[in-house]
Coordinates of C-alpha atoms in Angstrom, one line a residue:
M1 CA 37.0 6.4 -48.3
T2 CA 35.0 7.4 -45.2
T3 CA 35.7 11.0 -44.2
G4 CA 35.9 12.4 -40.7
M5 CA 32.6 14.2 -41.2
E6 CA 30.9 11.0 -42.3
R7 CA 32.2 9.2 -39.2
V8 CA 30.9 11.9 -36.9
G9 CA 27.5 11.8 -38.7
K10 CA 27.2 8.1 -38.2
S11 CA 28.2 8.3 -34.5
S12 CA 25.8 11.1 -33.9
A13 CA 23.0 9.1 -35.6
A14 CA 23.5 6.2 -33.2
L15 CA 23.4 8.5 -30.2
E16 CA 20.4 10.3 -31.5
Q17 CA 18.6 7.0 -31.9
L18 CA 19.3 6.3 -28.2
D19 CA 17.9 9.7 -27.3
I20 CA 14.7 9.0 -29.3
E21 CA 14.2 5.7 -27.6
R22 CA 14.8 7.2 -24.1
G23 CA 12.6 10.2 -24.8
V24 CA 15.3 12.6 -23.7
C25 CA 18.0 14.8 -25.2
I26 CA 21.4 15.0 -23.5
P27 CA 23.2 18.2 -24.5
F28 CA 26.4 17.5 -22.6
R29 CA 27.7 13.9 -22.8
K30 CA 30.6 12.3 -20.9
Y31 CA 30.7 9.7 -23.7
S32 CA 30.8 10.1 -27.4
P33 CA 32.8 8.1 -30.0
E34 CA 34.6 11.3 -31.0
T35 CA 35.5 12.1 -27.4
V36 CA 36.9 8.6 -26.8
R37 CA 38.8 8.7 -30.1
S38 CA 40.5 12.0 -29.4
K39 CA 41.3 11.2 -25.8
V40 CA 43.0 7.9 -26.8
L41 CA 44.9 9.1 -29.9
E42 CA 46.2 12.3 -28.2
S43 CA 48.1 10.2 -25.5
R44 CA 51.8 9.5 -26.0
G45 CA 52.5 6.0 -27.4
S46 CA 48.8 5.5 -28.3
V47 CA 49.5 3.6 -31.5
V48 CA 51.8 1.1 -29.8
S49 CA 49.4 0.7 -26.9
L50 CA 46.4 0.2 -29.1
A51 CA 48.2 -2.3 -31.3
S52 CA 49.5 -4.4 -28.3
R53 CA 46.1 -4.3 -26.6
G54 CA 44.3 -5.2 -29.8
V55 CA 46.6 -8.2 -30.3
E56 CA 46.0 -9.3 -26.7
I57 CA 42.2 -9.1 -27.1
V58 CA 42.1 -10.7 -30.6
W59 CA 44.4 -13.5 -29.5
N60 CA 42.5 -14.4 -26.3
L61 CA 39.0 -14.1 -27.8
G62 CA 40.1 -15.8 -31.0
L63 CA 41.5 -18.7 -29.1
Y64 CA 38.3 -19.0 -27.1
W65 CA 36.2 -18.8 -30.2
S66 CA 38.3 -21.6 -31.9
T67 CA 37.4 -23.9 -29.0
L68 CA 33.7 -23.2 -29.5
V69 CA 34.1 -24.0 -33.2
Y70 CA 35.9 -27.2 -32.4
D71 CA 33.2 -28.2 -29.9
F72 CA 30.6 -27.7 -32.6
L73 CA 32.5 -29.7 -35.2
V74 CA 33.0 -32.7 -32.9
G75 CA 29.4 -32.5 -31.7
R76 CA 30.0 -31.8 -28.0
D77 CA 29.0 -28.1 -28.0
E78 CA 26.0 -28.6 -25.7
E79 CA 27.8 -31.1 -23.4
V80 CA 30.6 -28.7 -22.5
V81 CA 28.5 -25.5 -22.1
P82 CA 29.0 -25.2 -18.3
F83 CA 32.8 -25.5 -18.7
R84 CA 33.0 -23.1 -21.6
A85 CA 30.8 -20.6 -19.7
R86 CA 33.3 -20.7 -16.7
Q87 CA 36.1 -20.3 -19.2
L88 CA 34.4 -17.2 -20.6
R89 CA 34.0 -15.7 -17.1
N90 CA 37.6 -16.2 -16.2
L91 CA 38.7 -14.9 -19.6
L92 CA 36.8 -11.6 -19.1
C93 CA 38.3 -11.2 -15.6
N94 CA 41.8 -11.7 -17.1
L95 CA 41.2 -9.1 -19.8
G96 CA 40.5 -6.4 -17.2
P97 CA 37.8 -4.0 -15.9
S98 CA 36.2 -3.1 -19.3
F99 CA 35.7 -6.8 -20.1
I100 CA 34.4 -7.5 -16.5
K101 CA 31.9 -4.7 -17.0
A102 CA 31.0 -6.1 -20.4
G103 CA 30.4 -9.5 -18.8
Q104 CA 28.1 -7.9 -16.2
V105 CA 26.1 -6.3 -18.9
L106 CA 25.9 -9.5 -21.0
A107 CA 24.5 -11.2 -17.9
N108 CA 21.4 -9.1 -18.4
R109 CA 21.2 -9.3 -22.2
P110 CA 19.3 -12.4 -23.4
D111 CA 19.1 -10.7 -26.8
I112 CA 22.9 -11.2 -27.2
I113 CA 23.9 -14.3 -25.2
R114 CA 22.2 -17.6 -24.3
E115 CA 20.8 -18.2 -20.8
D116 CA 23.3 -20.7 -19.5
Y117 CA 26.2 -18.3 -20.2
M118 CA 24.1 -15.5 -18.7
N119 CA 23.8 -17.4 -15.4
E120 CA 27.6 -17.9 -15.2
L121 CA 28.3 -14.3 -16.0
C122 CA 26.0 -13.2 -13.2
I123 CA 28.8 -14.3 -10.8
L124 CA 30.7 -11.3 -12.1
Q125 CA 28.1 -9.0 -10.5
D126 CA 29.0 -10.3 -7.0
D127 CA 32.5 -11.9 -7.2
V128 CA 35.2 -9.8 -8.8
P129 CA 38.8 -10.3 -7.7
P130 CA 40.1 -7.2 -5.7
F131 CA 43.4 -5.5 -6.3
P132 CA 45.9 -5.4 -3.4
N133 CA 45.2 -3.4 -0.2
E134 CA 48.6 -1.8 -0.4
V135 CA 47.7 -0.2 -3.7
A136 CA 44.3 0.9 -2.5
F137 CA 45.6 2.4 0.7
K138 CA 48.2 4.3 -1.2
I139 CA 45.6 5.8 -3.5
I140 CA 43.5 6.9 -0.5
E141 CA 46.5 8.7 1.0
E142 CA 47.4 10.4 -2.3
E143 CA 43.9 11.5 -2.9
L144 CA 43.2 12.9 0.6
G145 CA 46.8 14.1 1.2
Q146 CA 47.1 12.6 4.6
P147 CA 48.2 9.3 6.2
L148 CA 45.4 6.7 6.9
E149 CA 46.1 6.9 10.6
S150 CA 45.3 10.6 10.8
L151 CA 42.0 10.2 8.9
F152 CA 40.6 6.9 10.2
S153 CA 40.7 5.3 13.6
K154 CA 39.9 2.0 12.0
I155 CA 39.8 0.6 8.5
S156 CA 39.0 -3.0 7.4
S157 CA 41.9 -5.2 6.4
Q158 CA 39.8 -6.8 3.7
T159 CA 37.4 -5.3 1.1
I160 CA 33.7 -5.5 1.9
A161 CA 32.9 -5.4 -1.8
A162 CA 34.9 -5.6 -5.1
A163 CA 33.6 -4.5 -8.5
S164 CA 34.9 -4.1 -12.0
L165 CA 35.8 -0.4 -11.5
G166 CA 36.8 -0.3 -7.8
Q167 CA 36.4 -1.8 -4.3
V168 CA 35.0 -0.8 -1.0
Y169 CA 36.4 -0.7 2.6
R170 CA 34.7 -0.1 5.9
A171 CA 36.3 2.5 8.1
T172 CA 35.7 4.8 11.1
L173 CA 36.4 8.5 10.9
R174 CA 38.8 9.6 13.6
A175 CA 37.3 13.1 13.8
T176 CA 33.7 12.1 14.4
G177 CA 33.6 8.3 15.1
E178 CA 31.2 7.9 12.2
D179 CA 31.3 4.5 10.3
V180 CA 31.8 5.1 6.6
A181 CA 32.4 3.2 3.4
I182 CA 35.4 4.1 1.3
K183 CA 35.2 3.5 -2.5
V184 CA 38.5 3.3 -4.3
Q185 CA 38.9 3.1 -8.1
R186 CA 41.2 0.6 -9.6
P187 CA 44.6 2.2 -10.4
Q188 CA 45.1 3.8 -13.8
I189 CA 41.6 2.6 -14.8
E190 CA 40.5 5.7 -16.9
P191 CA 43.0 5.3 -19.7
I192 CA 42.4 1.6 -19.8
I193 CA 38.6 2.1 -20.1
Y194 CA 39.0 4.7 -22.9
R195 CA 41.4 2.6 -24.8
D196 CA 39.1 -0.5 -24.7
L197 CA 36.1 1.6 -25.6
F198 CA 37.9 2.9 -28.7
L199 CA 38.8 -0.7 -29.7
F200 CA 35.2 -1.9 -29.0
R201 CA 33.8 0.9 -31.2
T202 CA 36.2 0.2 -34.0
L203 CA 35.4 -3.5 -34.0
A204 CA 31.6 -2.7 -33.8
S205 CA 31.9 -0.6 -37.0
F206 CA 32.9 -3.8 -38.8
L207 CA 30.0 -5.9 -37.3
N208 CA 27.1 -3.7 -38.3
G209 CA 25.8 -6.0 -41.0
F210 CA 25.8 -9.1 -38.8
S211 CA 24.3 -7.2 -35.8
L212 CA 21.5 -5.7 -37.9
Q213 CA 20.6 -9.1 -39.2
K214 CA 20.7 -11.0 -35.9
L215 CA 19.8 -8.3 -33.3
G216 CA 17.8 -5.8 -35.2
C217 CA 20.2 -3.0 -34.4
N218 CA 23.8 -2.0 -35.2
A219 CA 26.7 -3.0 -33.1
E220 CA 27.8 0.6 -32.7
L221 CA 24.5 1.3 -30.9
I222 CA 25.2 -1.4 -28.4
V223 CA 28.7 -0.2 -27.7
D224 CA 27.5 3.4 -27.3
E225 CA 24.9 2.3 -24.7
F226 CA 27.6 0.4 -22.9
G227 CA 30.1 3.3 -23.1
E228 CA 27.7 5.9 -21.8
K229 CA 26.8 3.7 -18.7
L230 CA 30.5 2.8 -18.1
L231 CA 31.7 6.4 -18.1
E232 CA 28.8 7.3 -15.8
E233 CA 29.9 4.7 -13.3
L234 CA 33.5 5.9 -13.6
D235 CA 32.3 9.3 -12.3
Y236 CA 34.0 9.0 -8.9
T237 CA 37.4 9.5 -7.4
L238 CA 37.4 8.8 -3.6
L239 CA 34.8 9.9 -1.1
T240 CA 32.9 8.3 1.8
L241 CA 29.4 7.0 2.1
S242 CA 28.0 9.3 -0.5
S243 CA 31.2 8.9 -2.4
C244 CA 30.5 8.8 -6.1
L245 CA 29.4 12.1 -7.6
Q246 CA 26.8 10.4 -9.7
E247 CA 25.7 8.3 -6.7
A248 CA 25.3 11.5 -4.6
R249 CA 23.0 13.0 -7.3
N250 CA 21.0 9.7 -7.4
I251 CA 20.6 9.8 -3.6
E252 CA 19.3 13.4 -3.8
D253 CA 16.8 12.4 -6.5
F254 CA 15.6 9.4 -4.5
L255 CA 15.2 11.6 -1.4
E256 CA 13.2 14.1 -3.4
N257 CA 11.0 11.4 -4.9
F258 CA 10.1 9.8 -1.6
K259 CA 10.1 12.8 0.7
D260 CA 6.4 12.5 1.2
D261 CA 6.3 8.7 1.5
P262 CA 6.8 7.7 5.2
T263 CA 7.2 4.1 4.3
V264 CA 10.5 4.6 2.5
K265 CA 13.8 5.7 4.0
I266 CA 17.1 6.6 2.3
P267 CA 19.5 6.3 5.3
G268 CA 23.1 7.3 6.0
A269 CA 23.7 3.9 7.7
I270 CA 21.2 1.3 9.0
K271 CA 21.3 -2.1 10.6
D272 CA 19.1 -5.1 10.1
A273 CA 15.9 -5.1 12.1
G274 CA 12.9 -7.1 13.0
L275 CA 10.0 -6.8 10.6
D276 CA 6.4 -7.6 9.7
L277 CA 7.0 -9.8 6.7
N278 CA 3.9 -9.1 4.7
G279 CA 4.1 -5.4 5.4
F280 CA 7.7 -5.3 4.3
L281 CA 7.0 -7.1 1.1
T282 CA 4.0 -4.9 0.3
V283 CA 6.0 -1.8 0.9
G284 CA 8.9 -3.1 -1.1
V285 CA 6.8 -4.0 -4.2
S286 CA 4.9 -0.7 -4.0
A287 CA 8.1 1.3 -3.7
A288 CA 9.6 -0.5 -6.7
L289 CA 6.5 0.2 -8.8
R290 CA 6.6 3.9 -7.8
Q291 CA 10.2 4.1 -8.9
L292 CA 9.4 2.6 -12.3
L293 CA 6.0 4.1 -13.2
E294 CA 6.0 7.4 -11.2
F295 CA 9.5 8.7 -10.8
G296 CA 11.4 7.0 -13.6
L297 CA 14.5 6.7 -11.3
F298 CA 14.9 3.0 -10.5
H299 CA 17.3 1.4 -8.0
G300 CA 19.4 -0.8 -10.3
D301 CA 21.0 -3.1 -7.7
P302 CA 18.4 -4.0 -5.0
H303 CA 20.1 -7.1 -3.6
P304 CA 19.6 -8.1 0.1
G305 CA 22.7 -6.1 1.0
N306 CA 21.2 -2.9 -0.3
I307 CA 17.6 -3.2 1.1
F308 CA 16.8 -3.2 4.8
A309 CA 13.6 -3.6 6.8
M310 CA 13.2 -1.0 9.6
Q311 CA 11.5 -1.8 12.9
D312 CA 9.0 1.0 12.3
G313 CA 7.7 -0.5 9.1
R314 CA 9.8 1.4 6.6
I315 CA 12.0 0.0 3.9
A316 CA 15.5 1.4 3.6
Y317 CA 17.7 1.7 0.5
V318 CA 21.4 2.1 0.2
D319 CA 24.0 2.2 -2.6
F320 CA 22.8 4.4 -5.4
G321 CA 25.8 4.0 -7.7
N322 CA 23.7 2.0 -10.3
V323 CA 20.3 3.3 -11.3
A324 CA 18.1 3.1 -14.3
V325 CA 16.6 6.4 -15.5
L326 CA 13.4 6.4 -17.6
S327 CA 12.0 9.5 -19.3
Q328 CA 8.4 10.7 -19.0
Q329 CA 7.8 9.3 -22.4
N330 CA 9.1 5.8 -21.4
K331 CA 7.0 5.8 -18.3
Q332 CA 3.8 6.6 -20.3
I333 CA 4.6 3.9 -22.8
L334 CA 5.1 1.4 -20.0
I335 CA 1.7 2.3 -18.6
D336 CA 0.3 2.0 -22.1
A337 CA 1.7 -1.5 -22.2
V338 CA 0.0 -2.4 -19.0
V339 CA -3.3 -1.1 -20.4
H340 CA -2.9 -3.0 -23.6
A341 CA -2.1 -6.1 -21.6
V342 CA -5.3 -5.7 -19.6
N343 CA -7.3 -5.1 -22.8
E344 CA -5.5 -8.0 -24.5
D345 CA -4.5 -5.7 -27.4
Y346 CA -1.4 -7.6 -28.4
G347 CA -0.9 -5.6 -31.7
E348 CA -0.5 -2.4 -29.6
M349 CA 1.7 -4.2 -27.2
A350 CA 4.1 -5.0 -30.1
N351 CA 4.0 -1.4 -31.1
D352 CA 4.9 -0.4 -27.5
F353 CA 8.0 -2.6 -27.9
T354 CA 9.0 -0.5 -30.9
R355 CA 8.4 2.8 -29.1
L356 CA 10.6 1.6 -26.2
G357 CA 13.4 0.6 -28.5
F358 CA 13.2 -3.2 -28.3
L359 CA 12.4 -3.3 -32.0
A360 CA 14.0 -1.1 -34.7
K361 CA 11.6 1.6 -36.1
G362 CA 9.8 0.2 -39.2
T363 CA 10.0 -3.4 -38.1
D364 CA 7.0 -5.5 -39.2
V365 CA 5.4 -6.4 -35.8
S366 CA 2.7 -8.8 -37.2
P367 CA 4.8 -12.0 -36.8
I368 CA 5.6 -11.0 -33.2
V369 CA 1.9 -10.5 -32.1
P370 CA 1.0 -14.2 -31.8
A371 CA 4.2 -14.8 -29.8
L372 CA 3.4 -12.0 -27.3
E373 CA -0.1 -13.3 -27.0
A374 CA 1.1 -16.8 -26.2
I375 CA 3.6 -15.6 -23.6
W376 CA 1.0 -13.4 -21.8
Q377 CA -1.8 -15.9 -22.0
N378 CA 0.5 -18.6 -20.7
S379 CA 1.7 -16.5 -17.8
A380 CA -1.4 -14.4 -16.8
G381 CA -3.8 -17.2 -17.6
K382 CA -2.5 -19.3 -14.8
G383 CA -3.8 -16.7 -12.2
L384 CA -2.1 -14.7 -9.5
A385 CA -0.8 -17.8 -7.7
D386 CA 1.5 -18.9 -10.5
F387 CA 2.5 -15.7 -12.2
N388 CA 6.1 -14.6 -11.8
F389 CA 8.5 -12.4 -13.7
R390 CA 11.2 -15.1 -14.0
S391 CA 8.8 -17.3 -16.0
V392 CA 7.8 -14.5 -18.3
T393 CA 11.5 -13.4 -18.7
G394 CA 12.5 -16.9 -19.5
Q395 CA 9.9 -17.1 -22.3
F396 CA 10.8 -13.7 -23.5
N397 CA 14.5 -14.6 -23.7
K398 CA 13.5 -17.3 -26.2
L399 CA 11.6 -14.8 -28.2
V400 CA 14.7 -12.6 -28.8
Y401 CA 16.4 -15.4 -30.8
D402 CA 13.4 -15.7 -33.2
F403 CA 12.9 -12.0 -33.8
P404 CA 15.2 -8.9 -34.2
I405 CA 14.7 -7.8 -30.6
R406 CA 17.3 -5.7 -28.7
I407 CA 16.9 -5.1 -25.0
P408 CA 17.9 -1.5 -24.3
E409 CA 20.5 -1.2 -21.5
R410 CA 18.3 0.7 -19.2
F411 CA 15.5 -1.9 -19.4
S412 CA 18.0 -4.8 -18.9
L413 CA 18.8 -3.1 -15.6
V414 CA 15.1 -2.7 -14.8
I415 CA 14.4 -6.4 -15.6
R416 CA 17.4 -7.5 -13.5
S417 CA 16.2 -5.3 -10.6
L418 CA 12.6 -6.7 -10.8
L419 CA 13.9 -10.3 -10.9
T420 CA 16.2 -9.6 -7.9
Q421 CA 13.3 -8.1 -5.9
E422 CA 10.9 -10.9 -6.8
G423 CA 13.6 -13.4 -5.8
I424 CA 13.9 -11.7 -2.3
C425 CA 10.1 -11.9 -2.0
F426 CA 10.0 -15.6 -2.8
T427 CA 12.9 -16.3 -0.5
L428 CA 11.2 -14.6 2.4
K429 CA 7.8 -16.0 1.6
P430 CA 7.7 -18.8 -1.0
D431 CA 3.9 -18.4 -1.5
F432 CA 4.2 -14.6 -2.1
K433 CA 2.0 -13.5 -5.0
F434 CA 3.6 -10.5 -6.7
L435 CA 0.6 -9.4 -8.7
E436 CA -1.6 -9.4 -5.5
V437 CA 0.4 -6.3 -4.5
A438 CA 1.2 -5.0 -8.0
Y439 CA -2.4 -5.0 -9.4
P440 CA -3.9 -3.0 -6.4
Y441 CA -1.1 -0.4 -6.8
V442 CA -1.7 0.0 -10.5
A443 CA -5.5 0.2 -9.9
K444 CA -5.1 2.9 -7.3
R445 CA -2.7 4.8 -9.6
L446 CA -5.2 4.7 -12.5
L447 CA -8.1 5.8 -10.4
T448 CA -6.5 8.5 -8.3
D449 CA -3.6 10.1 -10.3
P450 CA -4.6 13.5 -11.6
N451 CA -2.2 13.3 -14.6
P452 CA -4.3 13.8 -17.7
A453 CA -2.4 11.1 -19.5
L454 CA -3.4 8.6 -16.8
R455 CA -7.0 9.8 -16.9
E456 CA -6.9 9.0 -20.7
R457 CA -5.5 5.5 -20.0
L458 CA -8.2 4.9 -17.3
I459 CA -10.8 5.6 -20.0
Q460 CA -9.0 3.1 -22.3
V461 CA -9.2 0.4 -19.6
L462 CA -12.9 1.0 -18.9
F463 CA -13.9 0.8 -22.6
K464 CA -13.3 -2.2 -24.7
D465 CA -14.5 -2.4 -28.3
G466 CA -16.7 0.6 -27.5
N467 CA -18.4 -1.1 -24.6
F468 CA -18.2 0.1 -21.0
Q469 CA -16.6 -2.6 -18.7
W470 CA -18.7 -2.4 -15.5
K471 CA -17.0 -5.4 -14.0
R472 CA -13.6 -4.0 -14.7
L473 CA -14.5 -0.7 -12.9
E474 CA -15.7 -2.7 -9.9
N475 CA -12.5 -4.7 -9.9
L476 CA -10.4 -1.6 -10.1
I477 CA -12.1 0.1 -7.2
S478 CA -11.9 -3.1 -5.1
L479 CA -8.2 -3.6 -5.9
A480 CA -7.4 0.1 -5.2
K481 CA -9.2 -0.2 -1.8
E482 CA -7.1 -3.3 -1.1
N483 CA -3.9 -1.3 -1.8
V484 CA -5.0 1.4 0.6
G485 CA -5.8 -1.3 3.2
Q486 CA -2.4 -3.0 2.7
M487 CA -0.5 0.3 3.1
S488 CA -2.5 1.8 5.9
S489 CA -1.6 -1.1 8.2
N490 CA 2.0 0.0 8.0
P491 CA 3.2 1.6 11.3
A492 CA 5.1 4.4 9.5
L493 CA 1.8 5.5 7.9
R494 CA -0.1 5.3 11.2
V495 CA 2.5 7.5 12.9
K496 CA 2.1 10.1 10.1
R497 CA -1.7 9.7 10.3
V498 CA -2.1 9.2 6.5
E499 CA -5.7 8.9 5.3
S500 CA -6.7 5.2 5.2
K501 CA -9.5 5.7 2.7
L502 CA -9.4 5.6 -1.1
D503 CA -9.8 9.3 -2.1
L504 CA -11.8 9.3 -5.4
T505 CA -13.0 12.9 -5.0
D506 CA -10.8 14.4 -7.7
T507 CA -11.5 11.5 -10.0
I508 CA -15.2 11.8 -9.8
K509 CA -15.0 15.6 -10.3
D510 CA -12.9 15.1 -13.4
G511 CA -15.3 12.5 -14.6
A512 CA -18.2 14.8 -14.2
R513 CA -16.4 17.6 -16.0
L514 CA -15.4 15.2 -18.8
F515 CA -19.0 14.0 -19.1
L516 CA -20.2 17.6 -19.6
L517 CA -17.5 18.8 -21.9
D518 CA -16.5 15.8 -24.0
E519 CA -19.3 14.8 -26.5
G520 CA -17.6 11.5 -27.3
I521 CA -17.3 10.4 -23.7
R522 CA -20.8 11.6 -22.9
R523 CA -22.2 9.5 -25.8
K524 CA -20.2 6.4 -24.6
L525 CA -21.4 6.7 -21.0
I526 CA -25.0 7.2 -22.0
L527 CA -24.7 4.1 -24.2
A528 CA -23.0 2.3 -21.3
L529 CA -26.1 3.0 -19.1
T530 CA -28.5 1.8 -21.8
E531 CA -26.7 -0.9 -23.8
D532 CA -28.3 -4.2 -24.5
S533 CA -31.7 -2.4 -24.4
K534 CA -31.8 -2.0 -20.7
L535 CA -30.9 0.5 -18.0
H536 CA -27.8 -0.6 -16.1
V537 CA -29.1 0.7 -12.7
E538 CA -27.9 -2.4 -10.9
E539 CA -24.3 -2.0 -12.0
L540 CA -24.4 1.7 -11.1
V541 CA -25.7 0.8 -7.6
D542 CA -22.9 -1.8 -7.2
V543 CA -20.3 0.8 -8.0
Y544 CA -21.9 3.3 -5.6
K545 CA -21.8 0.7 -2.8
L546 CA -18.1 0.3 -3.4
V547 CA -17.3 4.0 -3.1
E548 CA -20.0 5.3 -0.6
E549 CA -17.6 4.9 2.4
E550 CA -14.7 6.4 0.5
V551 CA -16.4 9.6 -0.7
D552 CA -18.2 12.3 1.2
I553 CA -21.1 12.8 -1.2
P554 CA -22.5 16.1 0.2
T555 CA -19.0 17.7 0.2
L556 CA -18.4 16.3 -3.3
A557 CA -21.7 17.6 -4.6
M558 CA -20.9 21.1 -3.2
Q559 CA -17.5 21.1 -4.9
V560 CA -19.0 20.1 -8.2
V561 CA -21.6 22.9 -7.9
Q562 CA -18.9 25.4 -7.0
D563 CA -16.9 24.3 -10.1
L564 CA -19.9 24.7 -12.4
P565 CA -19.0 28.3 -13.6
N566 CA -15.6 27.1 -14.7
V567 CA -17.2 24.1 -16.4
F568 CA -19.7 26.3 -18.1
R569 CA -16.9 28.6 -19.3
D570 CA -14.9 25.7 -20.7
F571 CA -18.1 24.4 -22.4
V572 CA -18.7 27.7 -24.1
L573 CA -15.1 27.9 -25.3
S574 CA -15.2 24.3 -26.6
W575 CA -18.5 25.0 -28.4
S576 CA -17.2 28.3 -29.9
N577 CA -14.0 26.5 -31.1
S578 CA -16.1 23.8 -32.7
V579 CA -18.3 26.3 -34.5
L580 CA -15.3 28.3 -35.8
S581 CA -13.5 25.1 -37.0
D582 CA -16.7 24.0 -38.9
R583 CA -16.6 27.3 -40.7

């Protein structure tokens, strides 16, 4: 018999695995299997409620499953897929908010459900039946303790958005005349969510063997990921534009991240505006990449209703209820994956998947390497004109059925967000080339970011099989200059008088310091200048021509000279440490 302590240990192990994948430790959780269990079982009539709900779920899902089995037996399973997919969507709606949310999650999980079903479930992300206005308005009055008429001079008679957990109305504050959005939770939703999570977790404990075999992870892990996100989104009662408590924290974080970026605005309310199309797309892609690779706080729902173009060249974001959070460790692994893709090191790319949680620890990655190589070569080999994330994602979706790959929830949100933004780009400009903006951004980041980890990755990019890649350095500088040129044409940057040159001063200083202090790098660079039995003066001159307008050589030389005492001190310390370690 499994004891209570054993159950707690297993539950904790699943959550600890999630923490390891994310590179964070969460000391205080809204969700844990034990919290859900105690909250459900302590309520009056819990046994009867659980039993009746369990029967309802098993009956409806069992009936649906039997139709799928029948379709398979009579050989029409592929023929009726569109009809069965619609049936599943309607079934999830009828089973309530937990199942609607589960359907929204499944719409981004090719590791669990096939693509044609995913496409149908995507409708749940934009089209959820609302609950009656009378109920919603009564909740507003009860929460705020006043009649609607005394609070608002005007409130919309229809919802402007309806989701699995609540719905939104437009209103005007009577006191200030300010237009606001009111978010109202579905009535009695919290006990329903907790009850369903308990049933999901109980069912998952019986499915571990199947899930481990087919998905490369246990079903409990999937439910725990889902439960954590669901309870995070449940973290609101009723407020105005910055309504949800979690959403308010997300807004504050976005404001902090972009406080020095004049091309991005986090507004209270904005309206559609005229725009420079190329400038808007460039700023949008750059802002998305900064969220992903710099800040680790990623807008999870960037559809056209949540992104606006400002007349002054800025991009504006609204609705921060749904964000993906990536740890510093995850961001560094993503950059590693970019470096490994550039270097065509597919073995390390497969290891990156394990480190990010797509593959279980200890999984043999050797069978996956050829598949990754085929996907990347097929996508990147076509050139910038034909590369798109949807094509890559489609190929990757097929991969998850052949290997024990699980897409972590946070990355399913990132993938959906990137696909949505790419779709906006292609809608506005069908010949838009995503990588023509993304590559210059990544190049500039590698060349100018002072983070030691990124300096290390720059070195990895510039050396392949021990040989210095002169052409790659030239391409990086050219692409980085292109990024600066793209962004400097933005009116918001001109107003703030942001420098329109590629500043490589710190990079060159760090390179000089590294050359003097690191024997391994020094040897590699000397070999790079003399490899193939010739001096590579021509390549050095080409690089100089690329940077001569970007760097004030006399000023840089003076700074290097001023820094020599510190370099000499570090050299002596390094030398003394090596001598002592030899002894």
